[in-house]
Amino acid sequence: MRMRTNFEAYFDDFDCINVFMSKNFYNGNSSIFHLKDTHDRIIPLTIRYRSELYNGYVHYDLSLNASSIQMGEEYTIYDEHCRTTIVKYGHIVKTVKFNDTYTYRGKDLGLHYTPTCSTFKLWSPTAYSILLFLNHDGNEEVYSMKRNAKGLYEVSVHKNCLSDPYYFLVRVNGSWRKIVDPYTSFSGPNSKYSVVMDISLLDLPEKVKMPPLHNNCDAIVYEASIRDMTSMPDIGVSYPKKFQGFTQENETTKEKCTGFSYLRSLGITHVQLMPVFDFGSVDEVYPNIFYNWGYDPVQFRCLEGSYDINPIDATSRVKAFAQLVANCHKAGIRVNLDLVFNHVYDKETFSLENLVPNYYFLMNREGAFSNGSFCGNDYDSQAPMAREYLVETCRRIVEWFDVDGFRFDLMGILDINVMNEIASVCKKIKPDFMIYGEGWNMPSFVSEDLRATQKNQHKMPHIGHFSDSFRNVVRGSDGQLTQKGFSSGDTSMIYSMMDRMSASGNTYDSPEKVINYVECHDNHTLWDKNQICCSDENKEIRKKRQVLATAMVLLSQGVPFIHSGQEFCRTKQGLGNSYNRSDNYNKIDYDRRNLFQDVVDQTKTLIQIRKDHPCFRLSTVEKTRENTRFQTIEDDVLIYECNDKEDSCISFFNPTGKTYHYVVSDDVQILFDNGNDNKNVTREITIAPYAVVVGEYQ
């Protein structure tokens, strides 16, 4: 926000300077202003209007009496009392003229390495000067970068710089700022420096070809954290909380069914990893001091060092993560990544911000920043170079690591055009690539018709959205812990459930876009919520409600999403938000898993049923409307029938304490019955209290 000092000035357009003067000095009055550049040339200015602001400042709108300013030059403004301040590049970077003049179309930003020469390129039209600091053979060398057209800065170092640490000093808006290379994927610990490296020199694992995913509805997504899956002691993992330990298997992990051995046992198709790219709230050298989920990005293209056994080696985390993905693929599990592109940990130290201040973040002409993310800054995905940065980041991640999908945090901060472009790029590399995110309508500066929200899902043909309406109908509102959903006993939700289980056909134009869930890393776990809204019920009943809700996720049309531990009634000890608590709150507790093994086994059975029966995986709205049918028993029990060609199933969901009976016209083979009241093949079906029954027509 502006007006932090007594005298501030901003280039807000090519012919406009806005000045703010405190009334503490000369009552904020000045009858004349002029500019001086670094060559002592004077540029007169004209006061277009003056206004007194409510906060003790006087605002002057000035026009330039010159043809134009020279972008990147450092200008000092003088008032009539000979007081001075540097004129900062403000809203000018948001103008059409700036984009038309300075957008760089080249694909060569960052570092290009050869054994005889390393070339460094940065885009910074507003910079006055940029210096490269390179540590070669233990000596720090300084190189001045040359400014070229479009605000491109470049320097070549004619020696073998492989593995050399480096950083930049950028002179912009009158001050020097130290930054790392925003275009590289090789970083020292805690983002202190970048490292000269070429991905082609690394011995990455061979990519494992996966059978094609015919449509997103064939996916069963399981959200997991690199740290949480292996943070529990004595589970047989040599590298707990690390990339290297995530896929480690041995006799102990197999015997105890822990870590990756447990993940494999579930039968899920996709693991969605919580943020694995560089975040700011954990010390990478001493990672056990702090805990964080990682939704506070520092470098979009560098992997998180605290997840690697050797954060000092910039290549180790790259090789380890590539191996993790390959190991998952060998086990038949695809890998989706949780990307946080909507905001950054600290805008003031973010490299791109320091190269071109204000350009990469949503800001209005008054200098206020959008805060739809509630983190103090929102990334501006509509700015051409900012959009290109995100698209190329996604391309690199897919090409380098062979991942299978992206989940976008607070996707509604981004715009529909960048999401469609990312989808196009990723699907050209992998046709069955999944892209989905949180399509909440956040109060940002992006116009509502351009936000990547659920409301605009019809404008994004290949982008899925988490269905919060599905969650709220099944479990009740997250904002009111005492409020029940259908699975927790509110049978008034039964007709709303019909739409949600048929892929919310009144909201989305494809089942492939609907991510059905009742629990994720955010908010209270389902078990913790039910302990409050079903507090009068014993543990055995609440276990059945847990299965009931999970069954609705796994058997509904759309894409099922399960939070790690949901299958064993995970608890965060009543916390709704454990993002920065300890491993004690966030770990995957395999002892608890053992106590709730019956719920785990039932979840596995439901997962296999979905995989075995295509009628639960209809891929178009037309099919869901034609091939799903709903009835009720006394408006208490939901009956759900679906078919696909020769495959036809009937399911019953009873959230009440009563027993019900239902007669079907043909024989049904019982696939699942956690009430244990039915014969293997029958026409007379009993639905026990709080039970789920699934049958296949013969």
Short mmCIF file of N, CA and C in Angstrom, two decimals, residues 11 17 35-38 41 43 64 68-77 85-89:
data_model
loop_
_atom_site.label_atom_id
_atom_site.label_comp_id
_atom_site.label_asym_id
_atom_site.label_seq_id
_atom_site.Cartn_x
_atom_site.Cartn_y
_atom_site.Cartn_z
N PHE A 11 5.20 6.34 -11.17
CA PHE A 11 4.81 6.33 -12.57
C PHE A 11 3.61 5.39 -12.69
N ILE A 17 2.36 10.90 -13.38
CA ILE A 17 3.02 10.62 -12.10
C ILE A 17 2.07 11.04 -10.99
N LEU A 35 11.50 16.49 -12.75
CA LEU A 35 12.26 15.25 -12.69
C LEU A 35 13.71 15.49 -13.06
N LYS A 36 14.58 14.64 -12.50
CA LYS A 36 15.97 14.62 -12.94
C LYS A 36 16.36 13.15 -13.12
N ASP A 37 17.00 12.82 -14.25
CA ASP A 37 17.45 11.44 -14.45
C ASP A 37 18.89 11.29 -13.99
N THR A 38 19.48 10.14 -14.19
CA THR A 38 20.83 9.87 -13.69
C THR A 38 21.90 10.60 -14.50
N ARG A 41 19.65 15.27 -16.50
CA ARG A 41 18.71 15.95 -17.40
C ARG A 41 17.43 16.27 -16.64
N ILE A 43 13.41 17.24 -16.50
CA ILE A 43 12.13 17.10 -17.21
C ILE A 43 11.08 17.86 -16.41
N LEU A 64 3.80 14.69 -17.73
CA LEU A 64 5.17 14.92 -18.16
C LEU A 64 5.18 15.86 -19.36
N SER A 68 8.49 11.12 -23.64
CA SER A 68 8.24 9.91 -22.87
C SER A 68 9.38 9.70 -21.90
N ILE A 69 9.14 8.84 -20.95
CA ILE A 69 10.22 8.45 -20.06
C ILE A 69 10.96 7.27 -20.68
N GLN A 70 12.16 7.05 -20.19
CA GLN A 70 12.94 5.89 -20.63
C GLN A 70 12.79 4.81 -19.57
N MET A 71 12.08 3.72 -19.91
CA MET A 71 11.82 2.68 -18.94
C MET A 71 13.12 2.10 -18.41
N GLY A 72 13.20 1.96 -17.10
CA GLY A 72 14.41 1.45 -16.46
C GLY A 72 15.33 2.53 -15.96
N GLU A 73 15.22 3.71 -16.49
CA GLU A 73 16.01 4.84 -15.97
C GLU A 73 15.53 5.15 -14.56
N GLU A 74 16.42 5.71 -13.76
CA GLU A 74 16.09 6.06 -12.39
C GLU A 74 15.85 7.56 -12.31
N TYR A 75 14.65 7.94 -11.96
CA TYR A 75 14.26 9.34 -11.94
C TYR A 75 14.04 9.81 -10.50
N THR A 76 14.53 11.01 -10.24
CA THR A 76 14.29 11.66 -8.96
C THR A 76 13.35 12.83 -9.17
N ILE A 77 12.36 12.96 -8.33
CA ILE A 77 11.42 14.08 -8.42
C ILE A 77 11.74 15.10 -7.33
N THR A 85 12.54 12.49 -3.92
CA THR A 85 12.29 11.06 -3.74
C THR A 85 12.41 10.39 -5.10
N ILE A 86 12.74 9.12 -5.10
CA ILE A 86 12.79 8.35 -6.34
C ILE A 86 11.36 8.10 -6.81
N VAL A 87 11.11 8.27 -8.10
CA VAL A 87 9.80 7.93 -8.65
C VAL A 87 9.77 6.43 -8.93
N LYS A 88 8.86 5.74 -8.28
CA LYS A 88 8.76 4.28 -8.43
C LYS A 88 7.84 3.92 -9.59
N TYR A 89 8.16 2.80 -10.21
CA TYR A 89 7.31 2.31 -11.29
C TYR A 89 6.09 1.63 -10.68
#
